[in-house]
mmCIF file of C-alpha atoms in Angstrom:
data_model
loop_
_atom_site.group_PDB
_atom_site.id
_atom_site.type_symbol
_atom_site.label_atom_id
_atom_site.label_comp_id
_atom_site.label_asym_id
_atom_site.label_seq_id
_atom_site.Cartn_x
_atom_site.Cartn_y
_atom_site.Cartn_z
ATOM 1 C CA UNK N 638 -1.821 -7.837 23.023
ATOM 2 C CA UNK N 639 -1.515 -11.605 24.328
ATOM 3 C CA UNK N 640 -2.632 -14.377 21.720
ATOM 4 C CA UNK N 641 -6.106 -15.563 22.149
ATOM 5 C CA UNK N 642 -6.531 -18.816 24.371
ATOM 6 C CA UNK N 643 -7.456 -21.780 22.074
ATOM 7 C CA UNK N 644 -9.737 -24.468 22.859
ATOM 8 C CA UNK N 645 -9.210 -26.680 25.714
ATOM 9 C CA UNK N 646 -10.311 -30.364 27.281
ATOM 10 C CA UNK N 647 -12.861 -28.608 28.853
ATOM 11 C CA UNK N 648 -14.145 -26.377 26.135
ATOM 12 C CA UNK N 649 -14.348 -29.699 23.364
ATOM 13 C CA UNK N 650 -16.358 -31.323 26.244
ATOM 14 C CA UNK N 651 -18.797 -28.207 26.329
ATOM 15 C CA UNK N 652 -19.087 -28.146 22.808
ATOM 16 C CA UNK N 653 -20.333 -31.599 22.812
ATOM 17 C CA UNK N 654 -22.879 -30.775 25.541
ATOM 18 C CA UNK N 655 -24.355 -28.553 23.649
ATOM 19 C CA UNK N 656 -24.319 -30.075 20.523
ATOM 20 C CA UNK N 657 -25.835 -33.251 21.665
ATOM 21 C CA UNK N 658 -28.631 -30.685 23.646
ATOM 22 C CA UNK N 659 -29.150 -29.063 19.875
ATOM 23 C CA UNK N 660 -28.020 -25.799 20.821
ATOM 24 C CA UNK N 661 -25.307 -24.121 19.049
ATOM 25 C CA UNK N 662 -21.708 -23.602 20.051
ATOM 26 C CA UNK N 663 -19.942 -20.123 18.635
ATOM 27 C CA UNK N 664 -16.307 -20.273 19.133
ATOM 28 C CA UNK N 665 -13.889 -17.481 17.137
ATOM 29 C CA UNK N 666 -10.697 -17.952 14.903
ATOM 30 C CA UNK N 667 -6.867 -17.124 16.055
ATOM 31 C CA UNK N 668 -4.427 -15.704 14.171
ATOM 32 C CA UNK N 669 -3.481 -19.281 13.265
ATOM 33 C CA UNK N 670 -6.487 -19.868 11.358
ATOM 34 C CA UNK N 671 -5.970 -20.256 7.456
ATOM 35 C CA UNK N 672 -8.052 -18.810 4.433
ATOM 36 C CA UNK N 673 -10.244 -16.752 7.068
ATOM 37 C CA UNK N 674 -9.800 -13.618 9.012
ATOM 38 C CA UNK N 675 -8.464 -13.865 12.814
ATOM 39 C CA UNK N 676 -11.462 -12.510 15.000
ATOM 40 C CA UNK N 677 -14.313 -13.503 12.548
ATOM 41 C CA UNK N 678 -16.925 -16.024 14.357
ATOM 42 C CA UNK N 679 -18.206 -19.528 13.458
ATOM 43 C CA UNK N 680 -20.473 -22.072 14.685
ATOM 44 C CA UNK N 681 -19.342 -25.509 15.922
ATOM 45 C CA UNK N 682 -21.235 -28.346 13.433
ATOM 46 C CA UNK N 683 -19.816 -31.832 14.591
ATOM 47 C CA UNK N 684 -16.693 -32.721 16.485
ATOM 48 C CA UNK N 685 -15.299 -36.414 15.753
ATOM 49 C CA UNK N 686 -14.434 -38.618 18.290
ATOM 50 C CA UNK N 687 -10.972 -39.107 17.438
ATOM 51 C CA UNK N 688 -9.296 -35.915 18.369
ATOM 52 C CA UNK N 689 -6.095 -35.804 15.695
ATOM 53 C CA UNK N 690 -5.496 -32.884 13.603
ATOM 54 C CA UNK N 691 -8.091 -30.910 11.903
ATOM 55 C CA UNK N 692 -11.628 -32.586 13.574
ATOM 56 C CA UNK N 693 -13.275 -29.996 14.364
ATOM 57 C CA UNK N 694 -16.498 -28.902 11.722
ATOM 58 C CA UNK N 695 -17.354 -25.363 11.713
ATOM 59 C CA UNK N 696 -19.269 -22.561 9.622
ATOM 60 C CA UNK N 697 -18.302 -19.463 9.414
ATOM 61 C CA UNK N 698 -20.327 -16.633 9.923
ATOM 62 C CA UNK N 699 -22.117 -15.285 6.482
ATOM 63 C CA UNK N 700 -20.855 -18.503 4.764
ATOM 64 C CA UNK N 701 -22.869 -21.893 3.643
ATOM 65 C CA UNK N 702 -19.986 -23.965 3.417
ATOM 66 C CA UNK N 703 -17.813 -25.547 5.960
ATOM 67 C CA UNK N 704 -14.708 -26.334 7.331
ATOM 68 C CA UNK N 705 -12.367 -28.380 9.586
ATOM 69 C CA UNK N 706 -10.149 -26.927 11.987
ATOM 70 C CA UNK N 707 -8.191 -28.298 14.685
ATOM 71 C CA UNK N 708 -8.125 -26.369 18.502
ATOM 72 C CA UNK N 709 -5.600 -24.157 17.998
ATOM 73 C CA UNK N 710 -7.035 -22.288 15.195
ATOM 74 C CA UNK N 711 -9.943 -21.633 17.288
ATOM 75 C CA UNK N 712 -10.937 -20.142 20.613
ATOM 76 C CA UNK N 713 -13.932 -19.148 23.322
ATOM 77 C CA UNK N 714 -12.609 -15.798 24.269
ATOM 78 C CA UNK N 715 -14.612 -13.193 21.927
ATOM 79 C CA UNK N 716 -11.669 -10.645 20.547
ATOM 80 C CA UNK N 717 -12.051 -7.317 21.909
ATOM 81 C CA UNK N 718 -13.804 -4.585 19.695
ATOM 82 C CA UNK N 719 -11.174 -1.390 18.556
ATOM 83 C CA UNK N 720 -12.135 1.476 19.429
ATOM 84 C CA UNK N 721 -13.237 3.840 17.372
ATOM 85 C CA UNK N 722 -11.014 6.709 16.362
ATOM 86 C CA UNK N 723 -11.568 10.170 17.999
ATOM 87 C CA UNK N 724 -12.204 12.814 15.719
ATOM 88 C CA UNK N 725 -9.200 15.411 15.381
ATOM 89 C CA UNK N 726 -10.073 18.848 17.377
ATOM 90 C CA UNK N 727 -10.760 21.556 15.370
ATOM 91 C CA UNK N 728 -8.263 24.434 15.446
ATOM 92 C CA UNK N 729 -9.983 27.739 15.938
ATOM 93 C CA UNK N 730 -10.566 30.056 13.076
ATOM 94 C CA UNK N 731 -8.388 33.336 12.886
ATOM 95 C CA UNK N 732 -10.315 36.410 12.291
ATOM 96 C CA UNK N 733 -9.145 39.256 10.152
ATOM 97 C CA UNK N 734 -7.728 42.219 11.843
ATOM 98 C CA UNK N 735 -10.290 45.084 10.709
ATOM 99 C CA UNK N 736 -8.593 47.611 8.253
ATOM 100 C CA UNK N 737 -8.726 50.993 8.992
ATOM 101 C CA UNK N 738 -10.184 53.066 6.840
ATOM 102 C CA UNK N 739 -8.445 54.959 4.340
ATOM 103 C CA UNK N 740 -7.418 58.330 5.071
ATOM 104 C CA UNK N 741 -9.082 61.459 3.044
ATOM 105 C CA UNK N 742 -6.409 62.933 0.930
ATOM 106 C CA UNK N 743 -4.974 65.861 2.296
ATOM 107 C CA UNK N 744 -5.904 68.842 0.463
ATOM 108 C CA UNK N 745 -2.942 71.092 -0.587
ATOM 109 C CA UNK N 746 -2.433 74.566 0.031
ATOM 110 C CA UNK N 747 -2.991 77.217 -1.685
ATOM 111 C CA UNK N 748 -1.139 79.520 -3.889
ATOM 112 C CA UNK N 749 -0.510 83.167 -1.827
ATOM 113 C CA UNK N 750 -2.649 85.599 -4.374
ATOM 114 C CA UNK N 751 0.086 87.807 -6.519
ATOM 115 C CA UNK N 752 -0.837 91.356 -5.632
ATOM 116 C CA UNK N 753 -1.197 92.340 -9.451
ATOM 117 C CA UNK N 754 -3.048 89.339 -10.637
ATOM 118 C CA UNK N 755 -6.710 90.005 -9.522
ATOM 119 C CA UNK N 756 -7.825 86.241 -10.550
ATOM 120 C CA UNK N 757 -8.347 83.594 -7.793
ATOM 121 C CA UNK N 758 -5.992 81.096 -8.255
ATOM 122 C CA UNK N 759 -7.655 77.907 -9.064
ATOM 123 C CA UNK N 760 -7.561 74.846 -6.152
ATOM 124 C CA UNK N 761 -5.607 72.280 -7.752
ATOM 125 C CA UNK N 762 -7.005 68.616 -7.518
ATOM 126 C CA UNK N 763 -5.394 65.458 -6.324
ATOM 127 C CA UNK N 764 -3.622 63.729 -8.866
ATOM 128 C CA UNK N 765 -5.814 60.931 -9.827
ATOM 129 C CA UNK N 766 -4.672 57.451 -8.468
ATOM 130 C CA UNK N 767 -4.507 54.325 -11.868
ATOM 131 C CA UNK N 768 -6.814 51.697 -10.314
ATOM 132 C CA UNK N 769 -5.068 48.443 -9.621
ATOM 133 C CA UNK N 770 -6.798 45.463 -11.423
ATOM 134 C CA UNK N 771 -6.414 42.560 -8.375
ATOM 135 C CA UNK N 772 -4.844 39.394 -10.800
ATOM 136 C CA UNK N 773 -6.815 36.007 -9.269
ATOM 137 C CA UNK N 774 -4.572 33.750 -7.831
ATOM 138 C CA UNK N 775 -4.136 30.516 -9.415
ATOM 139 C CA UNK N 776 -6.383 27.538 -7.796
ATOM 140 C CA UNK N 777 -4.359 24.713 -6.539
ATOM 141 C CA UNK N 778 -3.667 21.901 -8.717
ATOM 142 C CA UNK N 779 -5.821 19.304 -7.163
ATOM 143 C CA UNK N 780 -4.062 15.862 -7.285
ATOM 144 C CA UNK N 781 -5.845 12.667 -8.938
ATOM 145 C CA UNK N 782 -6.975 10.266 -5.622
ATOM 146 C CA UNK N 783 -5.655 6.918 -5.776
ATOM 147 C CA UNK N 784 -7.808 3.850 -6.778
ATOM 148 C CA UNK N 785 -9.444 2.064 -3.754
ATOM 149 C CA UNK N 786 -10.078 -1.744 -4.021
ATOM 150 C CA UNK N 787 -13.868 -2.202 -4.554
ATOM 151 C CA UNK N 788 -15.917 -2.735 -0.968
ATOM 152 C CA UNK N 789 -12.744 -1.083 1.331
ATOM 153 C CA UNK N 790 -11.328 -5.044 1.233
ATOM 154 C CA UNK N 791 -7.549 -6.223 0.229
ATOM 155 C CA UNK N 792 -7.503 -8.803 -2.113
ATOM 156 C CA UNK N 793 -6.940 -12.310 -0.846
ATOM 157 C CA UNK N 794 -3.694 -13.712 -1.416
ATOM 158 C CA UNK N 795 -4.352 -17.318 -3.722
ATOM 159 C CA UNK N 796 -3.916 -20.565 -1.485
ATOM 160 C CA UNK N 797 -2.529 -23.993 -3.069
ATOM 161 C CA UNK N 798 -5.654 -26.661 -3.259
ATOM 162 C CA UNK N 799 -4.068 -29.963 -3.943
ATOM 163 C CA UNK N 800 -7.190 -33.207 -4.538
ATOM 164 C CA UNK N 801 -6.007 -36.052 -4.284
ATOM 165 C CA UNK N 802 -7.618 -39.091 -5.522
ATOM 166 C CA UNK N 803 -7.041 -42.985 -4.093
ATOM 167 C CA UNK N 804 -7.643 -46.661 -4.836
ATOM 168 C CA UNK N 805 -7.652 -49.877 -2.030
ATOM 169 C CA UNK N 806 -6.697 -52.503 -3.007
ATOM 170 C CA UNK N 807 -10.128 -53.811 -3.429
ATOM 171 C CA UNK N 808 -11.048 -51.347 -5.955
ATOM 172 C CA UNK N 809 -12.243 -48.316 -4.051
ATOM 173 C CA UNK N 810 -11.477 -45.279 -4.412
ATOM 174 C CA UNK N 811 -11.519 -42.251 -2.291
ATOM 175 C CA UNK N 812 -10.660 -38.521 -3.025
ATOM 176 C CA UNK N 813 -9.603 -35.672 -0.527
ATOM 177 C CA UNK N 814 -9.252 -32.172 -0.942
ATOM 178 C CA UNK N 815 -6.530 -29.794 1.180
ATOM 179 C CA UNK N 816 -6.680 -25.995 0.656
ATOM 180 C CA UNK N 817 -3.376 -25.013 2.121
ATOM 181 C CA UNK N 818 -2.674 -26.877 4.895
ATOM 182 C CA UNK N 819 -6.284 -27.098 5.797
ATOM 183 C CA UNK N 820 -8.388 -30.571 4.587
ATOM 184 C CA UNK N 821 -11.400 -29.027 3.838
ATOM 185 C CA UNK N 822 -12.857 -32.828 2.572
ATOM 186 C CA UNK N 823 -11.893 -35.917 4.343
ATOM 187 C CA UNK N 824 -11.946 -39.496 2.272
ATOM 188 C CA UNK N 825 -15.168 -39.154 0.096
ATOM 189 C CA UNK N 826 -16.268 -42.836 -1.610
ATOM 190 C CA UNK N 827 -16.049 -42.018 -4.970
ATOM 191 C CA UNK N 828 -17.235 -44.966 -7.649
ATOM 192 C CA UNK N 829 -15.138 -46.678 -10.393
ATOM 193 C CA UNK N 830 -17.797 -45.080 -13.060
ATOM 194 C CA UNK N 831 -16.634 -41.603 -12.052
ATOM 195 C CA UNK N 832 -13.083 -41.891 -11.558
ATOM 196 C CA UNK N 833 -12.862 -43.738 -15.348
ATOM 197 C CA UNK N 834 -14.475 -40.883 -16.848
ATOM 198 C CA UNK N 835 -12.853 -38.072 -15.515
ATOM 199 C CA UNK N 836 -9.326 -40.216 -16.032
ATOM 200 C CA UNK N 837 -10.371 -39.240 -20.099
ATOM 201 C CA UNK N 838 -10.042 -36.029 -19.333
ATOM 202 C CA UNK N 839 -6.694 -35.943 -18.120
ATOM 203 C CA UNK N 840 -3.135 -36.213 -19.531
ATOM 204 C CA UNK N 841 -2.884 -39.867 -21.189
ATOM 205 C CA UNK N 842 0.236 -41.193 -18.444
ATOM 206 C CA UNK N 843 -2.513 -40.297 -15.590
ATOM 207 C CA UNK N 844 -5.282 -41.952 -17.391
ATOM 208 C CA UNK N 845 -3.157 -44.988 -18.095
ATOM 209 C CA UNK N 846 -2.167 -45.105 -14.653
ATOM 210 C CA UNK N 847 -5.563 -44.700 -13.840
ATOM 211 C CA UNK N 848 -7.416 -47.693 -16.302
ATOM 212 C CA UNK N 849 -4.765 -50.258 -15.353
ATOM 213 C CA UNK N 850 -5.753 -49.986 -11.461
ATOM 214 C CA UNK N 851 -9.316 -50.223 -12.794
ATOM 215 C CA UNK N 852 -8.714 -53.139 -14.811
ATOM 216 C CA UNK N 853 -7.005 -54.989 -12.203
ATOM 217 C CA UNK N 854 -10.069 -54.619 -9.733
ATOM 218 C CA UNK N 855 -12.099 -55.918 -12.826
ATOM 219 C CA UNK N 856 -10.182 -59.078 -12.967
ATOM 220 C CA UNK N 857 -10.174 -59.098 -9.032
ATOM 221 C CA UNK N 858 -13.862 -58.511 -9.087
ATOM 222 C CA UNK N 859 -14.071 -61.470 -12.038
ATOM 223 C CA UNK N 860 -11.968 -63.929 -10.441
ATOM 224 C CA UNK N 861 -14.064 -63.471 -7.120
ATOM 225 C CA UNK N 862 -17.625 -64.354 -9.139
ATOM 226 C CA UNK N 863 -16.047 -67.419 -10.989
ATOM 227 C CA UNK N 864 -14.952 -68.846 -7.508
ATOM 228 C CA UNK N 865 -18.624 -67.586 -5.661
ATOM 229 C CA UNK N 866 -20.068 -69.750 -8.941
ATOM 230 C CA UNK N 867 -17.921 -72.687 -8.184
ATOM 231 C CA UNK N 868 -18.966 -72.614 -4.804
ATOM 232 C CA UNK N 869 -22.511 -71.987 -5.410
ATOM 233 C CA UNK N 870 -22.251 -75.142 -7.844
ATOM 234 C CA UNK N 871 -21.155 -77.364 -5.180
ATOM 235 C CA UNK N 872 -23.591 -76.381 -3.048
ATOM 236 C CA UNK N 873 -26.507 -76.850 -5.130
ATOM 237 C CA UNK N 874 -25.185 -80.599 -5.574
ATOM 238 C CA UNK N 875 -24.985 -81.329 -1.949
ATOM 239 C CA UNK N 876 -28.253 -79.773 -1.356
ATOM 240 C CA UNK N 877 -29.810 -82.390 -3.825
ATOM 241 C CA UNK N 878 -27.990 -85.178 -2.898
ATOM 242 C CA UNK N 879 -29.161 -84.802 0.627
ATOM 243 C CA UNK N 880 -33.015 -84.580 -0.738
ATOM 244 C CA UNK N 881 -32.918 -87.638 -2.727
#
């Protein structure tokens, strides 16, 4: 079966039709989607302007979160549905050949009367046949099934996440999130506050790291108020000495 066509110029352009209209866009994931299952649907959120990498928002169906995906992870052709499997024809049952019943024993003949013996010789009776006790044969050892993963689902293999947390050199900082080779969150502003306490929490060459970039934005920030004072100074003066 050929690979899915991914998304095109022409598709993106749709998608932002009918986006900016308010109406949703459903596109589905190729095999070279990661962390979700090729075939399963989503629904286009936001496309961004510049079209590099992963920029392309979407929700997947029966989830609340989202993702970003670039075009060829995704597609507008809906994958065909398997076919169900035909059940197996049933062989025809074999009936019995009827048994014949059993034969009367054959009487046996009797004894010519002696001439001088006036008694009737007696008929003599079949000899009596030992029942046979039928033994029940033994039931099949039924064999244990195996375990089935709960739900009918293979566990997912575990993906690498790697956050990764940034400073400008004015003293921002930013944090981004990759779940395999996915970026699942772009540049988030994250404040000074934050990032100092959760430096406390982590091994003490990090947090070092960490508190010296913060304490160099400090002295940046102080620095920058001492010379907005000066200048604030000096403009106060002229102010009054043009008044007077």
């Amino acid at each position: 079966m050929a690979a899915p066509k991914s998304l095109s110029e022409q598709d993106l352009a749709a998608a932002r039709t009918e986006l900016s209209g308010g109406k949703p866009f459903t596109v589905w994931f190729t095999s070279a989607a990661v962390g979700v299952p090729a075939g399963g649907s989503a629904k286009v959120i936001s496309i961004d302007d510049m079209a590099e990498g992963d920029f392309i928002q979407v929700r997947p169906a029966g989830k609340r979160d989202t993702m970003f995906c670039s075009p060829s992870e995704l597609t507008r052709i809906r994958p065909a549905r398997k076919p169900a499997p035909q059940p197996a024809a049933r062989a025809p049952e074999r009936t019995a050949p009827e048994s014949e019943p059993p034969s009367p024993p054959s009487r046996p003949q009797q004894q010519p009367e002696p001439e001088s013996t006036p008694a009737v010789a007696q008929r003599q009776s079949p000899p009596a046949v030992p029942d046979r006790q039928s033994t029940p044969a033994p039931a099949a050892e039924r064999t244990p099934d195996r375990p089935r993963p709960a739900g009918g689902r293979t566990a997912a293999r575990p993906v690498e996440v790697t956050v990764t947390l940034s400073a400008t050199a004015e003293g921002e900082w930013t944090v981004e999130v990759m779940v395999g080779k996915k970026r699942t969150v772009r540049p988030t502003s994250v404040q000074p506050a934050d990032v100092a306490r959760a430096a406390r929490s982590l091994p003490p060459v990090v947090a070092e790291a960490i508190e010296a970039s913060l304490e160099a934005a400090r002295q940046r920030q102080l620095d920058r108020v001492e010379r907005l004072r000066t200048e604030l100074e000096a403009a106060q003066r002229a102010l009054q000495e043009l008044s007077s």
